[in-house]
JSON list of C-alpha atoms in Angstrom, two decimals:
[
{"chain": "A", "resi": 11, "resn": "MET", "atom": "CA", "xyz": [-33.08, -13.08, 1.94]},
{"chain": "A", "resi": 12, "resn": "ARG", "atom": "CA", "xyz": [-30.12, -14.78, 1.56]},
{"chain": "A", "resi": 13, "resn": "ARG", "atom": "CA", "xyz": [-29.81, -13.64, -2.07]},
{"chain": "A", "resi": 14, "resn": "SER", "atom": "CA", "xyz": [-29.97, -10.01, -0.98]},
{"chain": "A", "resi": 15, "resn": "VAL", "atom": "CA", "xyz": [-27.65, -10.62, 1.77]},
{"chain": "A", "resi": 16, "resn": "LEU", "atom": "CA", "xyz": [-24.94, -12.38, -0.28]},
{"chain": "A", "resi": 17, "resn": "THR", "atom": "CA", "xyz": [-25.13, -9.56, -2.96]},
{"chain": "A", "resi": 18, "resn": "ALA", "atom": "CA", "xyz": [-24.75, -6.99, -0.41]},
{"chain": "A", "resi": 19, "resn": "ALA", "atom": "CA", "xyz": [-21.44, -8.69, 1.12]},
{"chain": "A", "resi": 20, "resn": "ALA", "atom": "CA", "xyz": [-20.45, -9.31, -2.29]},
{"chain": "A", "resi": 21, "resn": "LEU", "atom": "CA", "xyz": [-20.69, -5.74, -3.20]},
{"chain": "A", "resi": 22, "resn": "ALA", "atom": "CA", "xyz": [-19.26, -4.85, -0.20]},
{"chain": "A", "resi": 23, "resn": "CYS", "atom": "CA", "xyz": [-15.63, -7.00, -0.97]},
{"chain": "A", "resi": 24, "resn": "THR", "atom": "CA", "xyz": [-15.58, -5.24, -4.37]},
{"chain": "A", "resi": 25, "resn": "ALA", "atom": "CA", "xyz": [-15.94, -1.59, -2.85]},
{"chain": "A", "resi": 26, "resn": "VAL", "atom": "CA", "xyz": [-13.49, -2.37, -0.32]},
{"chain": "A", "resi": 27, "resn": "LEU", "atom": "CA", "xyz": [-11.02, -3.86, -3.34]},
{"chain": "A", "resi": 28, "resn": "ALA", "atom": "CA", "xyz": [-11.67, -1.62, -5.68]},
{"chain": "A", "resi": 29, "resn": "GLY", "atom": "CA", "xyz": [-10.54, 1.12, -2.89]},
{"chain": "A", "resi": 30, "resn": "THR", "atom": "CA", "xyz": [-7.10, -0.55, -2.44]},
{"chain": "A", "resi": 31, "resn": "ALA", "atom": "CA", "xyz": [-5.21, 1.28, -5.53]},
{"chain": "A", "resi": 32, "resn": "PRO", "atom": "CA", "xyz": [-2.53, 3.47, -4.44]},
{"chain": "A", "resi": 33, "resn": "ALA", "atom": "CA", "xyz": [-2.99, 7.00, -3.86]},
{"chain": "A", "resi": 34, "resn": "PHE", "atom": "CA", "xyz": [-0.62, 9.43, -5.84]},
{"chain": "A", "resi": 35, "resn": "ALA", "atom": "CA", "xyz": [-0.09, 13.04, -4.39]},
{"chain": "A", "resi": 36, "resn": "ASP", "atom": "CA", "xyz": [2.26, 14.44, -6.92]},
{"chain": "A", "resi": 37, "resn": "GLY", "atom": "CA", "xyz": [3.34, 11.46, -9.26]},
{"chain": "A", "resi": 38, "resn": "PRO", "atom": "CA", "xyz": [4.03, 7.89, -8.99]},
{"chain": "A", "resi": 39, "resn": "SER", "atom": "CA", "xyz": [7.03, 8.10, -7.54]},
{"chain": "A", "resi": 40, "resn": "ALA", "atom": "CA", "xyz": [7.48, 5.51, -3.99]},
{"chain": "A", "resi": 41, "resn": "GLN", "atom": "CA", "xyz": [10.22, 8.12, -2.40]},
{"chain": "A", "resi": 42, "resn": "PRO", "atom": "CA", "xyz": [8.95, 10.96, -0.78]},
{"chain": "A", "resi": 43, "resn": "ALA", "atom": "CA", "xyz": [9.26, 14.78, -2.08]},
{"chain": "A", "resi": 44, "resn": "PRO", "atom": "CA", "xyz": [11.18, 17.50, -0.20]},
{"chain": "A", "resi": 45, "resn": "ALA", "atom": "CA", "xyz": [8.61, 20.01, 1.45]},
{"chain": "A", "resi": 46, "resn": "ARG", "atom": "CA", "xyz": [8.37, 23.52, 0.07]},
{"chain": "A", "resi": 47, "resn": "SER", "atom": "CA", "xyz": [8.82, 25.95, 2.40]},
{"chain": "A", "resi": 48, "resn": "ALA", "atom": "CA", "xyz": [8.54, 29.98, 1.25]},
{"chain": "A", "resi": 49, "resn": "ALA", "atom": "CA", "xyz": [11.07, 30.95, 3.81]},
{"chain": "A", "resi": 50, "resn": "PRO", "atom": "CA", "xyz": [14.70, 29.75, 3.29]},
{"chain": "A", "resi": 51, "resn": "ALA", "atom": "CA", "xyz": [16.27, 27.39, 5.75]},
{"chain": "A", "resi": 52, "resn": "GLU", "atom": "CA", "xyz": [18.77, 28.08, 8.24]},
{"chain": "A", "resi": 53, "resn": "ALA", "atom": "CA", "xyz": [22.45, 27.73, 6.90]},
{"chain": "A", "resi": 54, "resn": "PRO", "atom": "CA", "xyz": [24.00, 24.66, 9.20]},
{"chain": "A", "resi": 55, "resn": "SER", "atom": "CA", "xyz": [26.57, 25.84, 11.78]},
{"chain": "A", "resi": 56, "resn": "ALA", "atom": "CA", "xyz": [30.27, 24.82, 10.77]},
{"chain": "A", "resi": 57, "resn": "VAL", "atom": "CA", "xyz": [30.91, 24.38, 14.54]},
{"chain": "A", "resi": 58, "resn": "PRO", "atom": "CA", "xyz": [29.76, 21.88, 16.18]},
{"chain": "A", "resi": 59, "resn": "SER", "atom": "CA", "xyz": [28.05, 22.27, 19.02]},
{"chain": "A", "resi": 60, "resn": "PRO", "atom": "CA", "xyz": [28.56, 20.30, 22.60]},
{"chain": "A", "resi": 61, "resn": "ARG", "atom": "CA", "xyz": [25.21, 18.28, 21.96]},
{"chain": "A", "resi": 62, "resn": "GLN", "atom": "CA", "xyz": [26.82, 16.99, 18.45]},
{"chain": "A", "resi": 63, "resn": "VAL", "atom": "CA", "xyz": [28.25, 13.57, 18.32]},
{"chain": "A", "resi": 64, "resn": "GLY", "atom": "CA", "xyz": [31.67, 13.92, 16.77]},
{"chain": "A", "resi": 65, "resn": "THR", "atom": "CA", "xyz": [31.82, 10.19, 15.61]},
{"chain": "A", "resi": 66, "resn": "VAL", "atom": "CA", "xyz": [29.50, 7.17, 15.56]},
{"chain": "A", "resi": 67, "resn": "PRO", "atom": "CA", "xyz": [30.29, 5.08, 18.41]},
{"chain": "A", "resi": 68, "resn": "ALA", "atom": "CA", "xyz": [31.50, 1.39, 17.71]},
{"chain": "A", "resi": 69, "resn": "GLY", "atom": "CA", "xyz": [28.17, -0.98, 16.95]},
{"chain": "A", "resi": 70, "resn": "ALA", "atom": "CA", "xyz": [25.91, 1.98, 16.81]},
{"chain": "A", "resi": 71, "resn": "PRO", "atom": "CA", "xyz": [23.43, 1.79, 13.65]},
{"chain": "A", "resi": 72, "resn": "ASP", "atom": "CA", "xyz": [23.96, 4.31, 11.08]},
{"chain": "A", "resi": 73, "resn": "THR", "atom": "CA", "xyz": [21.14, 6.10, 10.81]},
{"chain": "A", "resi": 74, "resn": "GLY", "atom": "CA", "xyz": [22.06, 8.49, 7.64]},
{"chain": "A", "resi": 75, "resn": "VAL", "atom": "CA", "xyz": [20.14, 8.34, 4.49]},
{"chain": "A", "resi": 76, "resn": "GLN", "atom": "CA", "xyz": [19.93, 5.10, 2.86]},
{"chain": "A", "resi": 77, "resn": "PRO", "atom": "CA", "xyz": [20.04, 4.79, -1.04]},
{"chain": "A", "resi": 78, "resn": "PRO", "atom": "CA", "xyz": [16.40, 3.25, -2.45]},
{"chain": "A", "resi": 79, "resn": "ALA", "atom": "CA", "xyz": [16.78, -0.64, -2.44]},
{"chain": "A", "resi": 80, "resn": "ALA", "atom": "CA", "xyz": [15.75, -2.04, -5.84]},
{"chain": "A", "resi": 81, "resn": "ALA", "atom": "CA", "xyz": [12.23, -3.72, -5.90]},
{"chain": "A", "resi": 82, "resn": "GLN", "atom": "CA", "xyz": [12.07, -7.21, -4.99]},
{"chain": "A", "resi": 83, "resn": "GLY", "atom": "CA", "xyz": [8.58, -8.11, -6.09]},
{"chain": "A", "resi": 84, "resn": "PRO", "atom": "CA", "xyz": [5.47, -7.39, -7.91]},
{"chain": "A", "resi": 85, "resn": "ASP", "atom": "CA", "xyz": [3.35, -4.08, -7.28]},
{"chain": "A", "resi": 86, "resn": "GLY", "atom": "CA", "xyz": [1.46, -3.75, -4.42]},
{"chain": "A", "resi": 87, "resn": "ALA", "atom": "CA", "xyz": [-1.69, -2.62, -6.84]},
{"chain": "A", "resi": 88, "resn": "VAL", "atom": "CA", "xyz": [-0.76, -5.89, -9.18]},
{"chain": "A", "resi": 89, "resn": "VAL", "atom": "CA", "xyz": [-1.25, -8.16, -6.06]},
{"chain": "A", "resi": 90, "resn": "ALA", "atom": "CA", "xyz": [-4.51, -6.40, -5.23]},
{"chain": "A", "resi": 91, "resn": "SER", "atom": "CA", "xyz": [-5.65, -6.93, -8.00]},
{"chain": "A", "resi": 92, "resn": "ALA", "atom": "CA", "xyz": [-5.08, -10.43, -8.29]},
{"chain": "A", "resi": 93, "resn": "ALA", "atom": "CA", "xyz": [-6.20, -11.18, -5.06]},
{"chain": "A", "resi": 94, "resn": "GLY", "atom": "CA", "xyz": [-9.45, -9.10, -6.26]},
{"chain": "A", "resi": 95, "resn": "GLY", "atom": "CA", "xyz": [-9.91, -11.45, -9.25]},
{"chain": "A", "resi": 96, "resn": "LEU", "atom": "CA", "xyz": [-9.54, -14.52, -7.56]},
{"chain": "A", "resi": 97, "resn": "LEU", "atom": "CA", "xyz": [-12.28, -13.85, -5.08]},
{"chain": "A", "resi": 98, "resn": "LEU", "atom": "CA", "xyz": [-14.56, -12.62, -7.98]},
{"chain": "A", "resi": 99, "resn": "LEU", "atom": "CA", "xyz": [-13.90, -15.85, -9.73]},
{"chain": "A", "resi": 100, "resn": "ALA", "atom": "CA", "xyz": [-14.45, -17.89, -6.45]},
{"chain": "A", "resi": 101, "resn": "ALA", "atom": "CA", "xyz": [-17.70, -15.91, -5.85]},
{"chain": "A", "resi": 102, "resn": "GLY", "atom": "CA", "xyz": [-19.03, -16.32, -9.18]},
{"chain": "A", "resi": 103, "resn": "SER", "atom": "CA", "xyz": [-18.38, -20.04, -9.30]},
{"chain": "A", "resi": 104, "resn": "PHE", "atom": "CA", "xyz": [-20.11, -20.36, -5.99]},
{"chain": "A", "resi": 105, "resn": "VAL", "atom": "CA", "xyz": [-23.16, -18.43, -7.36]},
{"chain": "A", "resi": 106, "resn": "VAL", "atom": "CA", "xyz": [-23.49, -20.68, -10.13]},
{"chain": "A", "resi": 107, "resn": "THR", "atom": "CA", "xyz": [-22.80, -23.75, -8.22]},
{"chain": "A", "resi": 108, "resn": "ARG", "atom": "CA", "xyz": [-25.47, -22.90, -5.74]},
{"chain": "A", "resi": 109, "resn": "ARG", "atom": "CA", "xyz": [-27.93, -21.82, -8.62]},
{"chain": "A", "resi": 110, "resn": "ARG", "atom": "CA", "xyz": [-27.52, -25.17, -10.02]},
{"chain": "A", "resi": 111, "resn": "ARG", "atom": "CA", "xyz": [-28.31, -27.00, -6.96]},
{"chain": "A", "resi": 112, "resn": "THR", "atom": "CA", "xyz": [-30.78, -24.95, -6.29]},
{"chain": "A", "resi": 113, "resn": "THR", "atom": "CA", "xyz": [-32.75, -25.61, -9.72]},
{"chain": "A", "resi": 114, "resn": "ALA", "atom": "CA", "xyz": [-31.67, -29.86, -10.02]},
{"chain": "A", "resi": 115, "resn": "GLY", "atom": "CA", "xyz": [-33.67, -29.92, -6.78]}
]
C-alpha cells in the first residue's frame, strides 16, 4: 500500500515538474509582440487636449517605455530542470535506502 502511494506521489510530482517548461506562442522571445489588427489605428492628434499632461511633474515616476533589461541570471527553465533533477535524485536515494533497510531486516 505504501509503495503504491509513494509511486503515485512521485509520478504526480514528476508530471508537475515536467509541466513547468515555458510555453512559446510565436517564438522564444520574452518580449511581447504587438497586436495585429485588420483596421488601421487612428492617427494621434497633434494638438494636445485639455486632459493630457504637458510635462511630467517633479518627483513623478516616468511611466514611459523602458528598454529591456539585460538578463541577470540563469533561465527559469534551467533552474526548474535542475530542481527537478535534484528532486528525482533525492527520491531515488530515498527509495534505495528504504529497500536496503527493508531487506536487511
